[in-house]
PDB file of C-alpha atoms in Angstrom:
ATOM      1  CA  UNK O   1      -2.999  -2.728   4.527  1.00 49.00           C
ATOM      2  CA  UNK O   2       0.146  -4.446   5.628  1.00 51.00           C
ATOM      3  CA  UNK O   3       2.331  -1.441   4.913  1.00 49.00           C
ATOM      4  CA  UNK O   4       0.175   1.232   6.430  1.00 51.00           C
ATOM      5  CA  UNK O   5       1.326   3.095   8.835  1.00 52.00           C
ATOM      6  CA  UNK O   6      -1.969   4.594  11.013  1.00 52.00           C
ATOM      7  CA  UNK O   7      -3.037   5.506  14.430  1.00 57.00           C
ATOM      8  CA  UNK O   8      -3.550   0.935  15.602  1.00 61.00           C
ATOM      9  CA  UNK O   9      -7.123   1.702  15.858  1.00 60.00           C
ATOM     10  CA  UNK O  10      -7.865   3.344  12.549  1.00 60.00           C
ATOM     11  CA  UNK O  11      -5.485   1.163  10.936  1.00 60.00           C
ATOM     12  CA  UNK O  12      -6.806  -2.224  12.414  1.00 60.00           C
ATOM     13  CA  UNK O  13     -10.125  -0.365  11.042  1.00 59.00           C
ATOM     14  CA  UNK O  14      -9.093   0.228   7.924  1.00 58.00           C
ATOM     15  CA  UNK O  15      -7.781  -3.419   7.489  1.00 60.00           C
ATOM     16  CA  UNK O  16     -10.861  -4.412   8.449  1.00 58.00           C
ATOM     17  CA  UNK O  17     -13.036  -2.637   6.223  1.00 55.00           C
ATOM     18  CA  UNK O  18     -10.830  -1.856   3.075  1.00 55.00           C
ATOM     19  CA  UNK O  19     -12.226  -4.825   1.819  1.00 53.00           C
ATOM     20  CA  UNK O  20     -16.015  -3.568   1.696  1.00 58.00           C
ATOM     21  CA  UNK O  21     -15.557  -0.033   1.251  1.00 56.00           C
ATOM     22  CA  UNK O  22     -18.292   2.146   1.050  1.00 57.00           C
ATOM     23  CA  UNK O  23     -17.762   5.475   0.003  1.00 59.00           C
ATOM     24  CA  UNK O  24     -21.565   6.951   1.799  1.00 67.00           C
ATOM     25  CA  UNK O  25     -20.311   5.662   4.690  1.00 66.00           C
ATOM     26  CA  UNK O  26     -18.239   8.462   7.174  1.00 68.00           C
ATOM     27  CA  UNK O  27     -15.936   5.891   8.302  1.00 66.00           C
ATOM     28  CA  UNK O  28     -14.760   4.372   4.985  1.00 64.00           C
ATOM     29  CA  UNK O  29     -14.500   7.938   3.711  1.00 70.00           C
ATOM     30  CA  UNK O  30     -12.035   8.881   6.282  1.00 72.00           C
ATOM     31  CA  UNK O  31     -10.254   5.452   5.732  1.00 67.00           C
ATOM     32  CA  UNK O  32     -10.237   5.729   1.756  1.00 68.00           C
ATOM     33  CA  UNK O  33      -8.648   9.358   2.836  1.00 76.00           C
ATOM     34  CA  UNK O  34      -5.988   7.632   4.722  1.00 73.00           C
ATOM     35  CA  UNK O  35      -5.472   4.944   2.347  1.00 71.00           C
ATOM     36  CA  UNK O  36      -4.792   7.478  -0.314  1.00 73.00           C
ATOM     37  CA  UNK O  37      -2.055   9.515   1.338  1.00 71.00           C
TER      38      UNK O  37
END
């Protein structure tokens, strides 16, 4: 998370929730999307 470089607020979110992923979830899919570029 420390080396990601997103939009603040999707990145703070993704910091956030990287932890408790959860794929069914919109938000976390769009953030495991980000993670994995």
């Amino acid at each position: 998370a420390v080396s990601l470089s997103l939009d603040s607020q999707t990145g703070a979110t993704c910091a956030m929730k990287e932890v408790t992923l959860i794929p069914d979830d919109p938000k976390s899919s769009e953030c495991i999307k980000q993670l994995e570029q």
